[in-house]
CSV table of C-alpha atoms and ligand atoms in Angstrom, one decimal:
chain,number,residue,atom,x,y,z
Z,1,MET,CA,-113.1,34.9,-26.9
Z,2,ARG,CA,-109.8,36.4,-25.9
Z,3,THR,CA,-106.9,34.6,-24.8
Z,4,THR,CA,-104.8,35.9,-21.9
Z,5,ARG,CA,-101.2,34.1,-21.7
Z,6,GLY,CA,-102.7,30.7,-21.0
Z,7,LYS,CA,-106.3,29.4,-21.0
Z,8,PRO,CA,-108.9,30.6,-23.2
Z,9,THR,CA,-111.2,33.3,-21.7
Z,10,TYR,CA,-114.4,35.1,-22.7
Z,11,GLU,CA,-114.5,38.0,-20.0
Z,12,ARG,CA,-112.1,39.1,-17.6
Z,13,ILE,CA,-112.8,41.5,-14.6
Z,14,VAL,CA,-110.1,43.2,-12.7
Z,15,LEU,CA,-111.2,45.3,-9.3
Z,16,GLY,CA,-108.9,47.3,-6.9
Z,17,ASP,CA,-105.3,47.8,-7.2
Z,18,SER,CA,-105.0,47.2,-11.1
Z,19,LYS,CA,-101.5,46.3,-11.0
Z,20,ILE,CA,-101.8,43.2,-8.5
Z,21,GLY,CA,-105.4,42.6,-10.2
Z,22,GLU,CA,-103.5,42.1,-13.7
Z,23,ALA,CA,-100.9,40.4,-12.3
Z,24,MET,CA,-103.5,38.0,-10.5
Z,25,ALA,CA,-105.6,37.6,-13.7
Z,26,GLU,CA,-102.1,36.2,-15.4
Z,27,ALA,CA,-101.5,33.8,-13.1
Z,28,LEU,CA,-104.7,32.4,-12.7
Z,29,ALA,CA,-104.7,32.1,-16.6
Z,30,LEU,CA,-102.0,29.6,-16.7
Z,31,GLU,CA,-102.4,26.4,-17.7
Z,32,GLU,CA,-99.2,24.8,-19.3
Z,33,GLN,CA,-98.4,21.4,-18.2
Z,34,VAL,CA,-95.4,21.7,-15.4
Z,35,ASP,CA,-93.0,19.2,-15.0
Z,36,ARG,CA,-91.3,20.8,-12.0
Z,37,TYR,CA,-90.2,19.3,-8.8
Z,38,ALA,CA,-92.8,16.4,-7.4
Z,39,HIS,CA,-95.7,18.5,-8.5
Z,40,ARG,CA,-96.8,15.8,-11.0
Z,41,PHE,CA,-95.7,12.7,-8.5
Z,42,HIS,CA,-99.1,12.0,-7.4
Z,43,THR,CA,-102.9,13.3,-8.7
Z,44,TYR,CA,-104.9,15.2,-6.7
Z,45,PRO,CA,-108.3,16.7,-7.3
Z,46,ALA,CA,-108.4,20.5,-8.2
Z,47,GLY,CA,-104.8,21.2,-7.5
Z,48,LEU,CA,-103.5,24.5,-8.0
Z,49,HIS,CA,-101.5,25.4,-11.0
Z,50,PRO,CA,-97.8,25.2,-9.9
Z,51,ASP,CA,-96.8,28.5,-11.9
Z,52,ALA,CA,-100.0,30.2,-10.5
Z,53,ALA,CA,-98.8,29.3,-6.9
Z,54,ARG,CA,-95.2,30.6,-7.9
Z,55,ASP,CA,-96.5,33.9,-9.4
Z,56,LEU,CA,-99.2,34.6,-6.8
Z,57,LEU,CA,-96.4,34.4,-4.2
Z,58,GLN,CA,-94.2,36.6,-5.8
Z,59,LEU,CA,-96.8,39.5,-5.7
Z,60,PHE,CA,-96.9,39.4,-1.8
Z,61,GLU,CA,-94.2,39.9,0.8
Z,62,GLY,CA,-93.9,37.9,4.3
Z,63,GLU,CA,-91.6,35.0,5.2
Z,64,ARG,CA,-94.3,32.7,7.0
Z,65,VAL,CA,-96.9,31.4,4.6
Z,66,LEU,CA,-99.8,29.3,5.4
Z,67,ASP,CA,-102.2,27.2,3.1
Z,68,PRO,CA,-105.1,26.2,5.2
Z,69,PHE,CA,-106.5,24.0,2.6
Z,70,CYS,CA,-103.4,22.8,1.3
Z,71,GLY,CA,-104.3,19.5,-0.5
Z,72,GLY,CA,-101.7,17.9,-2.5
Z,73,GLY,CA,-99.1,20.6,-1.4
Z,74,THR,CA,-98.6,22.9,-4.3
Z,75,VAL,CA,-98.6,26.1,-2.5
Z,76,PRO,CA,-95.9,24.8,0.4
Z,77,VAL,CA,-93.7,23.3,-2.2
Z,78,GLU,CA,-93.5,26.8,-4.0
Z,79,VAL,CA,-92.9,28.3,-0.7
Z,80,ARG,CA,-90.1,26.4,0.2
Z,81,ALA,CA,-88.8,26.9,-3.4
Z,82,ALA,CA,-88.8,30.6,-2.5
Z,83,GLY,CA,-87.0,30.1,0.7
Z,84,ARG,CA,-89.8,31.2,2.7
Z,85,ILE,CA,-91.3,29.3,5.6
Z,86,ALA,CA,-94.1,26.6,4.5
Z,87,LEU,CA,-97.1,25.9,6.8
Z,88,GLY,CA,-100.1,23.8,5.8
Z,89,GLN,CA,-103.2,22.3,6.9
Z,90,ASP,CA,-105.6,19.9,5.4
Z,91,LEU,CA,-108.4,17.6,6.7
Z,92,SER,CA,-107.6,14.8,4.4
Z,93,THR,CA,-104.8,12.4,5.7
Z,94,ILE,CA,-104.3,11.2,2.1
Z,95,ALA,CA,-103.6,15.0,1.0
Z,96,LEU,CA,-101.3,15.5,3.7
Z,97,ARG,CA,-99.4,12.4,2.9
Z,98,VAL,CA,-98.8,13.7,-0.6
Z,99,ALA,CA,-98.2,17.0,0.3
Z,100,ARG,CA,-95.5,15.7,3.0
Z,101,ALA,CA,-93.6,13.6,0.2
Z,102,ARG,CA,-93.9,16.8,-2.4
Z,103,THR,CA,-92.2,19.2,0.1
Z,104,ALA,CA,-89.7,16.7,1.4
Z,105,SER,CA,-85.5,17.4,0.6
Z,106,PRO,CA,-83.8,14.4,1.8
Z,107,ASP,CA,-80.2,14.1,1.2
Z,108,GLU,CA,-78.7,11.6,-1.4
Z,109,ALA,CA,-78.0,9.1,0.9
Z,110,PHE,CA,-81.6,8.7,2.2
Z,111,LEU,CA,-82.7,8.8,-1.6
Z,112,THR,CA,-80.2,5.8,-2.2
Z,113,ARG,CA,-81.7,3.8,0.5
Z,114,LEU,CA,-85.1,4.6,-0.6
Z,115,ARG,CA,-84.4,3.3,-4.2
Z,116,SER,CA,-82.7,0.5,-2.8
Z,117,ARG,CA,-85.7,-0.5,-0.7
Z,118,ALA,CA,-88.3,0.1,-3.6
Z,119,ARG,CA,-86.2,-2.3,-5.7
Z,120,LYS,CA,-86.5,-4.8,-3.1
Z,121,LEU,CA,-90.0,-4.7,-2.5
Z,122,THR,CA,-90.6,-4.6,-6.3
Z,123,ALA,CA,-88.9,-7.9,-6.8
Z,124,ILE,CA,-90.6,-9.7,-3.8
Z,125,ALA,CA,-94.1,-8.3,-5.1
Z,126,ARG,CA,-93.6,-9.8,-8.4
Z,127,GLU,CA,-93.8,-13.3,-7.2
Z,128,ALA,CA,-96.7,-12.6,-4.3
Z,129,ARG,CA,-99.8,-14.7,-4.1
Z,130,GLU,CA,-101.3,-13.7,-1.2
Z,131,ASP,CA,-104.7,-11.5,-0.8
Z,132,PRO,CA,-104.6,-8.4,1.4
Z,133,PRO,CA,-106.5,-9.0,5.1
Z,134,GLU,CA,-110.0,-9.5,5.1
Z,135,GLN,CA,-110.7,-6.2,6.2
Z,136,VAL,CA,-108.8,-4.7,3.2
Z,137,TYR,CA,-110.0,-7.4,0.6
Z,138,GLN,CA,-113.6,-6.8,1.4
Z,139,GLY,CA,-113.5,-3.2,0.3
Z,140,VAL,CA,-111.0,-3.3,-2.6
Z,141,HIS,CA,-111.1,-6.7,-4.5
Z,142,GLU,CA,-113.9,-5.6,-6.9
Z,143,TRP,CA,-111.5,-3.0,-8.3
Z,144,TYR,CA,-108.6,-5.0,-9.4
Z,145,ALA,CA,-107.2,-7.9,-11.0
Z,146,PRO,CA,-106.0,-10.9,-8.7
Z,147,HIS,CA,-102.4,-10.3,-9.4
Z,148,ALA,CA,-102.6,-6.4,-8.9
Z,149,LEU,CA,-104.2,-7.0,-5.7
Z,150,TRP,CA,-101.5,-9.6,-4.7
Z,151,GLU,CA,-98.7,-7.2,-5.7
Z,152,LEU,CA,-100.2,-4.3,-3.8
Z,153,GLU,CA,-100.6,-6.4,-0.7
Z,154,SER,CA,-96.7,-7.4,-0.7
Z,155,ILE,CA,-95.8,-4.0,-1.1
Z,156,ARG,CA,-97.9,-2.7,1.8
Z,157,GLN,CA,-96.9,-5.5,4.1
Z,158,GLY,CA,-93.2,-4.8,2.9
Z,159,ILE,CA,-93.7,-1.0,3.7
Z,160,SER,CA,-94.7,-2.0,7.2
Z,161,GLU,CA,-91.7,-4.0,7.4
Z,162,SER,CA,-89.3,-1.1,6.1
Z,163,GLU,CA,-87.2,1.3,8.3
Z,164,GLU,CA,-89.1,4.3,9.9
Z,165,ASP,CA,-87.8,6.9,8.3
Z,166,LEU,CA,-88.5,5.5,4.9
Z,167,LYS,CA,-92.3,4.7,5.5
Z,168,PRO,CA,-93.6,8.3,4.7
Z,169,LEU,CA,-92.4,8.3,1.4
Z,170,LEU,CA,-92.9,4.7,0.5
Z,171,LYS,CA,-96.4,5.0,1.6
Z,172,ALA,CA,-96.9,8.0,-0.6
Z,173,LEU,CA,-95.4,6.0,-3.5
Z,174,PHE,CA,-97.8,3.2,-2.7
Z,175,SER,CA,-100.7,5.9,-2.7
Z,176,SER,CA,-99.8,7.1,-5.9
Z,177,ILE,CA,-100.5,3.9,-7.8
Z,178,LEU,CA,-103.3,2.7,-6.1
Z,179,ILE,CA,-106.1,4.0,-8.9
Z,180,LYS,CA,-103.7,3.9,-11.6
Z,181,VAL,CA,-103.6,0.0,-11.3
Z,182,SER,CA,-107.2,-0.3,-10.6
Z,183,TRP,CA,-110.3,-0.4,-12.6
Z,184,ARG,CA,-111.5,2.7,-11.3
Z,185,ARG,CA,-111.6,5.4,-14.5
Z,186,SER,CA,-109.7,8.2,-12.5
Z,187,ASP,CA,-109.3,9.9,-9.0
Z,188,THR,CA,-112.3,12.2,-9.9
Z,189,SER,CA,-114.7,9.4,-11.2
Z,190,GLY,CA,-116.0,6.6,-9.5
Z,191,GLY,CA,-116.6,4.8,-12.8
Z,192,ARG,CA,-115.4,1.3,-13.5
Z,193,GLU,CA,-113.1,0.2,-16.7
Z,194,ARG,CA,-111.8,-3.0,-16.7
Z,195,HIS,CA,-108.6,-3.3,-18.3
Z,196,HIS,CA,-105.9,-6.0,-18.7
Z,197,ARG,CA,-102.4,-5.2,-17.5
Z,198,PRO,CA,-99.8,-8.1,-17.6
Z,199,ALA,CA,-98.9,-9.5,-14.1
Z,200,GLY,CA,-95.7,-7.7,-12.6
Z,201,THR,CA,-96.8,-3.9,-14.0
Z,202,THR,CA,-97.9,-3.0,-10.5
Z,203,ALA,CA,-94.9,-3.7,-8.7
Z,204,ILE,CA,-92.9,-2.2,-11.6
Z,205,LEU,CA,-95.1,0.8,-11.8
Z,206,PHE,CA,-94.2,1.2,-7.9
Z,207,HIS,CA,-90.5,1.0,-8.8
Z,208,LYS,CA,-90.7,3.5,-11.9
Z,209,LYS,CA,-92.4,5.8,-9.6
Z,210,THR,CA,-89.7,5.6,-6.7
Z,211,ARG,CA,-87.0,6.5,-9.3
Z,212,GLU,CA,-89.0,9.2,-10.6
Z,213,LEU,CA,-89.9,10.8,-7.6
Z,214,ALA,CA,-86.3,10.4,-6.0
Z,215,ARG,CA,-84.9,12.3,-9.1
Z,216,HIS,CA,-87.6,15.1,-8.6
Z,217,LEU,CA,-87.0,15.7,-4.9
Z,218,ALA,CA,-83.3,15.8,-5.4
Z,219,ALA,CA,-83.8,18.5,-8.3
Z,220,TYR,CA,-85.9,20.2,-5.6
Z,221,ARG,CA,-83.1,20.2,-2.7
Z,222,ASP,CA,-80.8,21.5,-5.0
Z,223,ALA,CA,-83.3,24.5,-5.8
Z,224,ILE,CA,-84.2,25.2,-2.3
Z,225,PRO,CA,-82.2,28.2,-0.8
Z,226,GLU,CA,-79.5,27.2,1.9
Z,227,GLY,CA,-81.3,27.3,5.5
Z,228,THR,CA,-85.0,27.2,4.2
Z,229,PRO,CA,-86.9,25.0,7.0
Z,230,GLU,CA,-88.8,22.0,6.6
Z,231,ALA,CA,-92.4,22.6,6.0
Z,232,LYS,CA,-94.9,22.2,8.8
Z,233,LEU,CA,-97.8,20.7,7.3
Z,234,ARG,CA,-100.8,19.1,9.7
Z,235,ILE,CA,-104.1,17.6,9.8
Z,236,GLY,CA,-107.1,19.9,10.8
Z,237,ASP,CA,-110.0,21.6,9.9
Z,238,ALA,CA,-109.5,25.1,8.4
Z,239,ARG,CA,-111.9,26.8,10.6
Z,240,HIS,CA,-109.8,26.2,13.7
Z,241,LEU,CA,-106.1,27.2,12.9
Z,242,ARG,CA,-103.8,26.6,15.8
Z,243,LEU,CA,-100.5,28.5,15.1
Z,244,GLU,CA,-97.7,29.3,17.5
Z,245,ASP,CA,-96.8,32.3,15.5
Z,246,PRO,CA,-98.6,34.6,12.9
Z,247,VAL,CA,-98.1,34.3,9.4
Z,248,GLN,CA,-97.6,37.3,6.7
Z,249,LEU,CA,-99.4,35.8,4.1
Z,250,ILE,CA,-102.1,33.2,3.2
Z,251,LEU,CA,-102.4,31.8,-0.1
Z,252,THR,CA,-105.2,28.9,-0.5
Z,253,SER,CA,-107.8,27.4,-2.7
Z,254,PRO,CA,-110.5,26.3,-0.5
Z,255,PRO,CA,-113.3,23.4,-2.2
Z,256,TYR,CA,-115.1,25.2,-5.0
Z,257,PRO,CA,-119.0,24.8,-3.8
Z,258,GLY,CA,-120.3,21.5,-5.0
Z,259,THR,CA,-117.9,20.4,-7.2
Z,260,TYR,CA,-115.9,17.5,-5.5
Z,261,ASP,CA,-116.3,15.1,-2.4
Z,262,TYR,CA,-112.8,15.2,-1.7
Z,263,LEU,CA,-112.6,12.8,1.2
Z,264,PRO,CA,-115.2,10.0,0.1
Z,265,LEU,CA,-113.1,10.4,-3.4
Z,266,GLN,CA,-110.2,8.9,-1.4
Z,267,HIS,CA,-112.1,5.9,-0.4
Z,268,LEU,CA,-110.0,3.0,-1.9
Z,269,ARG,CA,-106.9,4.6,-0.5
Z,270,ARG,CA,-108.4,5.2,2.8
Z,271,ILE,CA,-109.3,1.3,2.9
Z,272,TRP,CA,-105.8,0.4,2.0
Z,273,PHE,CA,-104.5,2.5,4.7
Z,274,MET,CA,-107.3,1.1,7.0
Z,275,GLU,CA,-108.3,4.7,8.0
Z,276,ASP,CA,-111.5,5.3,9.3
Z,277,ARG,CA,-113.9,7.8,7.9
Z,278,HIS,CA,-115.0,9.9,10.9
Z,279,ASP,CA,-113.7,13.4,9.3
Z,280,GLU,CA,-115.9,13.3,6.5
Z,281,ALA,CA,-118.4,15.6,8.4
Z,282,HIS,CA,-116.1,18.4,8.4
Z,283,GLU,CA,-115.8,18.9,4.9
Z,284,ILE,CA,-116.5,22.1,3.5
Z,285,GLY,CA,-118.7,22.7,0.5
Z,286,SER,CA,-118.9,19.1,-0.6
Z,287,ARG,CA,-121.0,17.9,-3.7
Z,288,ARG,CA,-122.8,15.5,-1.5
Z,289,SER,CA,-124.0,18.5,0.7
Z,290,TRP,CA,-125.8,20.0,-2.5
Z,291,ARG,CA,-127.3,16.6,-3.1
Z,292,ALA,CA,-129.1,16.8,0.1
Z,293,GLY,CA,-130.5,20.2,-0.2
Z,294,GLY,CA,-129.8,23.5,-2.3
Z,295,LYS,CA,-130.5,25.9,0.4
Z,296,GLN,CA,-129.2,24.4,3.3
Z,297,ALA,CA,-126.1,23.6,1.9
Z,298,ARG,CA,-125.6,27.1,0.4
Z,299,ARG,CA,-126.2,28.4,4.0
Z,300,ASP,CA,-123.7,26.0,5.7
Z,301,TRP,CA,-121.0,26.5,3.1
Z,302,ALA,CA,-121.5,30.7,3.7
Z,303,GLY,CA,-121.1,30.0,7.2
Z,304,ALA,CA,-118.2,27.7,7.2
Z,305,SER,CA,-116.6,30.4,4.6
Z,306,ALA,CA,-116.9,32.9,7.2
Z,307,GLU,CA,-115.4,30.8,9.9
Z,308,TRP,CA,-112.4,29.6,8.2
Z,309,THR,CA,-112.0,33.1,6.7
Z,310,THR,CA,-112.3,34.8,10.6
Z,311,SER,CA,-109.8,32.0,11.8
Z,312,ALA,CA,-107.3,33.0,8.9
Z,313,ALA,CA,-107.5,36.7,9.6
Z,314,ALA,CA,-106.9,35.7,13.5
Z,315,ALA,CA,-103.5,34.0,12.0
Z,316,LEU,CA,-102.3,37.0,9.8
Z,317,GLU,CA,-100.1,39.6,11.1
Z,318,PRO,CA,-101.9,43.0,10.6
Z,319,GLY,CA,-100.7,44.3,7.3
Z,320,GLY,CA,-100.5,40.6,6.1
Z,321,HIS,CA,-102.5,39.2,3.0
Z,322,LEU,CA,-105.0,36.6,2.4
Z,323,VAL,CA,-105.0,35.5,-1.1
Z,324,VAL,CA,-107.9,33.4,-2.3
Z,325,VAL,CA,-108.4,31.3,-5.4
Z,326,ILE,CA,-111.8,30.0,-6.0
Z,327,GLY,CA,-114.1,29.1,-8.6
Z,328,ASP,CA,-117.9,29.3,-9.0
Z,329,GLY,CA,-119.8,26.1,-8.1
Z,330,LEU,CA,-121.3,23.6,-10.3
Z,331,THR,CA,-123.8,22.0,-7.8
Z,332,PRO,CA,-126.5,19.5,-8.4
Z,333,ALA,CA,-129.1,22.4,-7.6
Z,334,GLY,CA,-127.3,24.6,-10.5
Z,335,PRO,CA,-124.3,26.9,-10.6
Z,336,ILE,CA,-123.1,29.2,-7.5
Z,337,ASP,CA,-121.5,32.5,-7.4
Z,338,SER,CA,-118.5,32.1,-4.8
Z,339,SER,CA,-117.4,35.7,-5.1
Z,340,GLN,CA,-120.4,37.4,-3.1
Z,341,VAL,CA,-119.9,34.6,-0.3
Z,342,THR,CA,-115.9,35.2,-0.4
Z,343,GLU,CA,-116.1,39.1,-0.1
Z,344,GLN,CA,-119.0,38.4,2.8
Z,345,ALA,CA,-116.6,36.4,4.7
Z,346,ALA,CA,-113.6,38.8,4.5
Z,347,ARG,CA,-116.0,41.6,5.4
Z,348,VAL,CA,-117.3,39.5,8.5
Z,349,ALA,CA,-113.6,38.8,9.4
Z,350,GLY,CA,-112.7,42.3,9.1
Z,351,LEU,CA,-110.4,42.1,6.2
Z,352,GLU,CA,-109.9,45.0,3.5
Z,353,ASN,CA,-110.3,44.3,-0.3
Z,354,VAL,CA,-107.0,44.5,-2.3
Z,355,ALA,CA,-107.9,43.2,-5.6
Z,356,ARG,CA,-109.8,40.9,-7.4
Z,357,ALA,CA,-109.4,39.2,-10.8
Z,358,SER,CA,-112.3,36.9,-12.4
Z,359,LEU,CA,-112.1,35.0,-15.6
Z,360,GLU,CA,-114.9,33.6,-17.4
Z,361,ARG,CA,-113.8,30.3,-19.0
Z,362,PRO,CA,-115.7,27.9,-21.4
Z,363,ASP,CA,-116.9,24.6,-20.1
Z,364,HIS,CA,-117.0,22.6,-23.2
Z,365,ALA,CA,-118.1,19.5,-21.5
Z,366,ARG,CA,-121.2,21.3,-20.2
Z,367,GLY,CA,-121.7,23.6,-23.3
Z,368,THR,CA,-121.5,26.5,-21.0
Z,369,SER,CA,-118.8,29.0,-19.0
Z,370,ARG,CA,-117.6,29.3,-15.6
Z,371,TRP,CA,-116.0,31.9,-13.5
Z,372,GLU,CA,-112.9,31.5,-11.5
Z,373,HIS,CA,-111.8,34.2,-9.2
Z,374,VAL,CA,-108.7,35.3,-7.2
Z,375,PHE,CA,-109.2,37.6,-4.3
Z,376,ALA,CA,-106.5,39.7,-2.4
Z,377,PHE,CA,-107.7,40.8,1.0
Z,378,ARG,CA,-105.2,42.7,3.9
Z,379,LYS,CA,-105.5,42.6,7.5
Z,380,PRO,CA,-105.9,46.3,8.6
Z,381,LEU,CA,-102.6,47.6,10.7
Z,382,SER,CA,-105.1,48.6,13.7
J,401,LIG,C1,-109.2,22.8,-3.8
J,401,LIG,S1,-108.4,21.8,-2.8
J,401,LIG,C2,-106.7,22.2,-2.7
J,401,LIG,C3,-105.9,21.9,-3.3
J,401,LIG,C4,-104.8,22.5,-3.4
J,401,LIG,N1,-104.2,23.8,-3.4
J,401,LIG,C5,-103.4,21.7,-4.1
J,401,LIG,O1,-102.8,22.0,-5.3
J,401,LIG,O2,-103.5,20.5,-4.1
J,401,LIG,C6,-109.4,21.9,-1.2
J,401,LIG,C7,-108.9,21.3,-0.1
J,401,LIG,O3,-109.6,21.3,1.1
J,401,LIG,C8,-109.9,20.6,1.9
J,401,LIG,N2,-111.0,20.5,2.7
J,401,LIG,C9,-112.1,20.4,2.7
J,401,LIG,N3,-112.9,20.8,3.9
J,401,LIG,C10,-111.7,21.0,4.7
J,401,LIG,C11,-111.7,21.7,6.0
J,401,LIG,N4,-112.8,21.9,6.7
J,401,LIG,N5,-110.4,21.9,6.6
J,401,LIG,C12,-109.4,21.8,5.8
J,401,LIG,N6,-109.4,21.4,4.7
J,401,LIG,C13,-110.4,21.0,4.2
J,401,LIG,C14,-109.9,19.0,0.9
J,401,LIG,O4,-109.7,18.1,1.3
J,401,LIG,C15,-108.9,19.4,-0.4
J,401,LIG,O5,-107.7,19.0,-0.5
């Protein structure tokens, strides 16, 4: 086993432009925990490593940078920090709420109002004794101790009565504690683990999270070069990008095939926010699609990959780059190599290969190894 800077690696393949390929391999190998900006304020499955996003961005020019699978917003956060124009899209409303909160750079007066509102909501929640409305209660009560349920409902209610401009950040904060105070094992596991936490801890956690987020956003605001525009993030399918102007760079990490069910994983949060689930059918490469049948799932995923890559290519300026971080799949039907489908999708979209870096990593939990790749493609000048 060899070690690049960072994660332990068995094998490493670099193809194409060796300078870019080697630098991409280094970025992909990073694994140290980062506490910069609001990167850690809200868990999000399969988030890109913030330093990898930062280093990959530095390798490619271009002012307008898009991430069509922006998830919790790692790429847009780093794009703004670099003084560039951040654009993002994702199918998940939960992801967008997190990404918008992480890319915000409010002034001090706003943050003071945010802290003060959260303090008030916390004090009220500590005395709360009211269950959520029936439609929420039915879906969530099995996952929480009664006092956690009362405190959460009080905060939810308090947010709905807060000033309009504070609501997005308050909702993101609420979202950030929903799994932590539940009996669900983690964001990516539906397992149940009952534990005892004293009454009041849910409300206190909300307050603590608010103070932390305010501190991180203040540091972020001060780090962003003057004149950098706000991030433009929207809900939507990556196969149908609708941009007003072309972009010079797309840096993204689409779902690894058969690895997660991104939208259903958020089901507790979606019930608390009273959202419907009509969008789940549009999720690309979901784990559940492989459960229904390997061959069809592979065909659908390959087709969807070609579609989003074609849409991305159309959004690029000639000479612009598409950089894709993707891992091989761990599907119920066995492992899936992502590299062939990704390269085929780029060919279909009329993009040229620039470089590729692939790292083989040990997967101790399954006693095997797994490849992760980063590809750089370019849109031809004519
Ligand atoms: C690997 S995650 C991205 C993580 C992100 N880079 C981050 O750091 O948080 C893949 C994302 O693709 C989104 N997704 C799945 N199907 C989609 C589609 N058809 N259009 C847009 N986004 C989709 C999921 O909601 C998920 O957030």
